[in-house]
Amino acid sequence: MKNIKLAARESRPPTVVNAGGVEIGSGFSVIAGPCAVETEEQTVTTARAVQAAGADVLRGGAFKPRTSPYAFQGLGIEGLKILAVAGAETGLPIITEVLDPRDVSWIAEYADILQIGTRNMQNFALLKEVGRADKPVMLKRGMYSTLEEWLNCAEYILGEGNPDVILCERGIRSFEQYTRNTLDLAAVPALRELTHLPVIVDPTHATGRPSLVGPMSMGALAVGAAGIMVEVHCNPAEALCDARQALTMDAFASLMGRLRGLETYLAAQASESEVTG
Ligand code: PEP
Ligand code: MN
């Protein structure tokens, strides 16, 4: 892709992003937590459970980009303070979404990773601002965007001097209605051909169905993703945001067990093929 320079695979070795001590791009990293921070109890309970199950990073939205202006918009700064409590309790680094360029510098004080959501992938003012922040950025794929458009957006961030960009495939809109979006799993190996940046898969927003999160997480691991981001809630039925797609804490723990099993299997396969050539 001729316009892709800083993100191009040949421009440098594979990027490993250090986010609060977690290395994303080395092994398989798991980001988990609620869609939105609702209360301290909900966030800390969920954070403890995902940490105990082996998650590496805690997610939680304090600023929510909602389709309806009447829907819950997030707790704002109160939500960030709750995330800080949950982070301190569990030792997990925090990822949280930033919606407005004016908020980047102060949200960066609470976040270990700044998230750019699908709806803001091409918000160029926001991309430039996070490009000037001293925290890693996870750039989610625009729901209508090609890989080339997406990589151009990474280019905006890298161009401001921030080398720590993580890409997140979260599904694209298609004619299919059963799933919330259509997970483009082929994007993972395709991006490994095109870029040195690590690629995470979000099977929750991609499918919108808890029953499909497990299979797609396993798929993400099998195709070489650097990790997954999964929504987990201590009481999904009561969630204020994305209630229908969150995993229960038990379902998440069981998925982690299956992922570790597949990781071990894949590592054994890889070392066997090294031996046999
Ligand atoms: C999210 O991860 O909190 C989110 C809003 O996802 P997306 O931007 O992919 O819809
Ligand atoms: Mn969500």
XYZ file of C-alpha atoms and ligand atoms in Angstrom:
288
model
C 0.000 0.000 0.000
C 1.833 3.025 -1.250
C 0.614 5.604 1.308
C 1.407 3.402 4.262
C 4.897 4.295 5.423
C 5.367 4.337 9.214
C 2.944 1.440 9.754
C 4.296 -0.630 6.863
C 5.599 -4.025 7.802
C 8.943 -3.509 6.109
C 9.574 -0.228 7.958
C 10.496 -1.904 11.246
C 10.408 -5.182 13.240
C 7.112 -6.270 14.866
C 5.973 -3.678 17.410
C 5.547 -4.754 21.010
C 3.585 -2.178 22.986
C 4.326 -1.897 26.678
C 1.082 -0.899 28.374
C 1.532 -0.522 32.104
C 3.917 -3.483 32.163
C 1.900 -5.725 29.823
C 3.555 -6.424 26.489
C 1.000 -6.392 23.699
C 2.394 -8.032 20.588
C 4.307 -10.652 22.540
C 2.174 -13.726 23.202
C -1.610 -13.522 23.514
C -2.977 -10.705 25.673
C -6.473 -10.619 27.072
C -8.287 -7.349 27.744
C -11.547 -7.773 29.649
C -14.094 -5.823 31.643
C -17.440 -4.126 31.391
C -18.642 -2.109 28.433
C -19.174 0.835 30.768
C -18.138 1.740 34.288
C -21.421 1.943 36.211
C -20.578 1.740 39.899
C -17.474 1.067 41.955
C -18.906 -2.239 43.122
C -19.721 -3.424 39.584
C -16.316 -2.411 38.257
C -14.211 -3.753 41.122
C -16.169 -7.037 41.268
C -15.749 -7.570 37.542
C -12.103 -6.488 37.632
C -11.274 -8.948 40.409
C -12.965 -11.774 38.526
C -11.227 -11.110 35.207
C -7.879 -10.727 36.951
C -8.367 -14.011 38.805
C -9.240 -15.706 35.504
C -6.007 -14.446 33.951
C -6.869 -11.244 32.091
C -3.941 -8.885 31.429
C -5.714 -5.519 31.045
C -8.972 -4.090 32.435
C -11.355 -2.326 30.071
C -14.207 0.006 30.975
C -15.800 2.981 29.286
C -16.237 6.240 31.187
C -17.194 8.160 28.041
C -19.568 6.105 25.900
C -20.306 6.859 22.243
C -24.014 5.936 22.179
C -26.271 5.884 19.141
C -29.012 7.607 21.117
C -28.313 10.839 22.990
C -30.838 9.635 25.597
C -28.869 6.454 26.386
C -26.397 6.220 29.291
C -23.341 8.245 28.248
C -20.921 7.009 30.904
C -19.877 8.452 34.265
C -17.104 10.679 32.892
C -14.430 11.615 35.403
C -16.191 9.635 38.149
C -15.835 6.567 35.954
C -12.123 7.190 35.524
C -11.687 7.460 39.289
C -13.490 4.134 39.710
C -11.225 2.566 37.083
C -8.232 3.838 39.053
C -9.575 2.103 42.171
C -10.163 -1.143 40.250
C -6.710 -0.904 38.700
C -5.095 -0.395 42.100
C -7.069 -3.302 43.606
C -6.101 -5.753 40.883
C -2.823 -4.437 39.516
C -4.324 -4.476 36.020
C -3.477 -1.711 33.545
C -6.499 0.231 32.271
C -7.826 0.860 28.784
C -10.576 3.413 28.312
C -12.106 5.247 25.372
C -11.530 8.895 24.578
C -14.106 10.686 22.431
C -12.952 14.284 22.340
C -9.533 15.748 21.473
C -9.937 18.215 24.355
C -10.021 15.347 26.855
C -6.988 13.382 25.678
C -4.292 14.877 27.905
C -6.149 14.517 31.191
C -7.702 11.110 30.417
C -4.170 9.925 29.607
C -3.330 10.434 33.291
C -5.869 7.714 34.200
C -5.349 5.352 31.274
C -2.554 2.948 30.372
C -4.035 2.641 26.871
C -6.245 5.194 25.116
C -8.992 3.618 23.028
C -10.284 5.134 19.807
C -13.646 3.605 19.000
C -15.005 2.521 15.644
C -17.067 5.692 15.273
C -14.000 7.883 15.663
C -11.530 5.942 13.563
C -11.368 8.774 11.047
C -11.664 11.633 13.533
C -8.361 13.087 12.399
C -8.188 15.805 15.073
C -8.577 13.103 17.726
C -5.999 10.860 16.037
C -3.444 13.665 15.975
C -4.100 14.461 19.623
C -3.582 10.862 20.797
C -0.535 10.818 18.557
C 0.912 13.505 20.828
C -0.012 11.664 24.047
C 2.576 9.638 25.924
C 0.314 6.591 26.257
C -0.296 3.689 23.851
C -3.355 3.911 21.618
C -5.700 1.135 20.565
C -7.294 2.082 17.256
C -10.487 0.185 16.520
C -11.439 -0.441 12.917
C -14.138 1.818 11.537
C -17.239 -0.274 10.920
C -17.279 0.767 7.255
C -13.542 0.917 6.696
C -11.093 -0.948 4.521
C -7.735 -2.114 5.816
C -6.076 0.659 3.821
C -8.264 3.379 5.368
C -7.585 1.908 8.801
C -3.831 1.820 8.312
C -3.920 5.408 7.092
C -5.477 6.333 10.435
C -2.680 4.534 12.286
C -0.325 6.574 10.108
C -1.849 9.802 11.515
C -1.064 8.681 15.080
C 2.424 7.399 14.291
C 3.135 10.593 12.354
C 2.719 12.672 15.532
C 5.464 10.669 17.198
C 3.539 8.033 19.154
C 4.957 4.627 18.126
C 2.659 2.592 20.408
C -0.345 1.797 18.264
C -2.427 -1.362 18.599
C -5.057 -2.210 15.982
C -8.379 -3.778 16.990
C -10.624 -5.620 14.539
C -14.171 -5.290 15.887
C -16.315 -6.365 12.949
C -17.643 -4.492 9.963
C -21.209 -3.840 8.815
C -22.563 -6.324 6.328
C -26.013 -7.478 5.161
C -26.018 -10.176 7.858
C -28.356 -9.385 10.735
C -27.917 -12.380 13.047
C -24.601 -11.081 14.286
C -24.213 -7.428 15.308
C -21.333 -7.010 12.839
C -19.337 -9.391 10.656
C -16.009 -10.335 12.181
C -13.301 -10.031 9.540
C -10.951 -12.647 10.898
C -8.958 -12.626 7.668
C -7.964 -9.073 8.578
C -5.609 -10.523 11.182
C -3.267 -12.487 8.901
C -3.747 -9.826 6.211
C -2.530 -7.114 8.587
C 0.382 -9.282 9.608
C 1.448 -9.105 5.968
C 0.900 -5.348 5.801
C 2.004 -3.910 9.134
C 4.337 -4.372 12.101
C 1.596 -3.208 14.501
C -0.045 -5.761 16.838
C -3.661 -6.715 16.064
C -6.273 -7.466 18.720
C -9.715 -8.949 18.019
C -12.908 -7.787 19.753
C -15.297 -10.737 19.374
C -17.897 -9.052 21.603
C -18.786 -6.061 19.434
C -18.126 -8.136 16.316
C -20.807 -10.706 17.116
C -23.030 -9.085 19.736
C -23.724 -12.575 21.081
C -22.110 -14.138 24.149
C -22.487 -17.613 22.626
C -20.222 -16.594 19.731
C -17.557 -14.805 21.758
C -15.807 -18.051 22.744
C -15.537 -19.559 19.260
C -14.370 -16.257 17.746
C -11.812 -15.784 20.537
C -10.388 -19.219 19.774
C -10.384 -18.277 16.091
C -8.500 -15.067 16.867
C -5.812 -17.005 18.707
C -5.564 -19.584 15.925
C -5.069 -16.967 13.176
C -2.286 -15.184 15.042
C -3.950 -12.241 16.773
C -1.963 -10.532 19.523
C -4.943 -10.904 21.821
C -8.611 -10.237 22.356
C -10.794 -7.651 24.033
C -13.919 -9.117 25.636
C -16.808 -7.548 27.520
C -17.503 -9.145 30.903
C -20.074 -8.004 33.465
C -20.794 -9.176 37.008
C -24.509 -9.130 36.164
C -24.982 -8.873 32.389
C -28.769 -8.659 32.518
C -28.520 -5.424 34.521
C -25.766 -3.783 32.459
C -26.482 -0.175 31.461
C -24.735 -0.634 28.134
C -24.434 -3.602 25.744
C -26.220 -5.914 28.217
C -26.978 -8.606 25.664
C -23.408 -9.273 24.600
C -21.401 -9.386 27.854
C -19.993 -12.635 29.177
C -20.705 -13.624 32.758
C -17.645 -13.875 34.990
C -17.984 -17.689 34.958
C -18.238 -17.852 31.180
C -15.129 -15.684 30.925
C -13.157 -17.912 33.307
C -14.159 -20.980 31.323
C -13.135 -19.282 28.048
C -9.733 -18.431 29.553
C -9.193 -22.111 30.329
C -10.006 -23.078 26.746
C -7.730 -20.358 25.369
C -4.808 -21.492 27.517
C -5.366 -25.052 26.273
C -5.309 -23.927 22.644
C -2.230 -21.773 23.292
C -0.365 -24.783 24.676
C -1.452 -26.909 21.723
C -0.386 -24.288 19.170
C 2.981 -23.794 20.879
C 3.598 -27.568 20.782
C 2.668 -27.666 17.079
C 5.031 -24.779 16.356
C 7.985 -26.391 18.142
C 7.264 -29.719 16.454
C 7.343 -28.116 13.022
C 10.609 -26.400 13.982
C 12.126 -29.799 14.811
C 10.779 -31.583 11.731
C 11.352 -28.545 9.490
C -16.108 -0.309 23.052
O -15.207 -1.153 22.888
O -16.374 0.167 24.167
C -16.881 0.176 21.895
C -17.724 1.195 21.995
O -16.635 -0.513 20.774
P -16.732 -0.015 19.240
O -16.094 1.333 19.178
O -15.985 -1.075 18.501
O -18.201 -0.015 18.913
Mn -19.717 -2.198 24.431
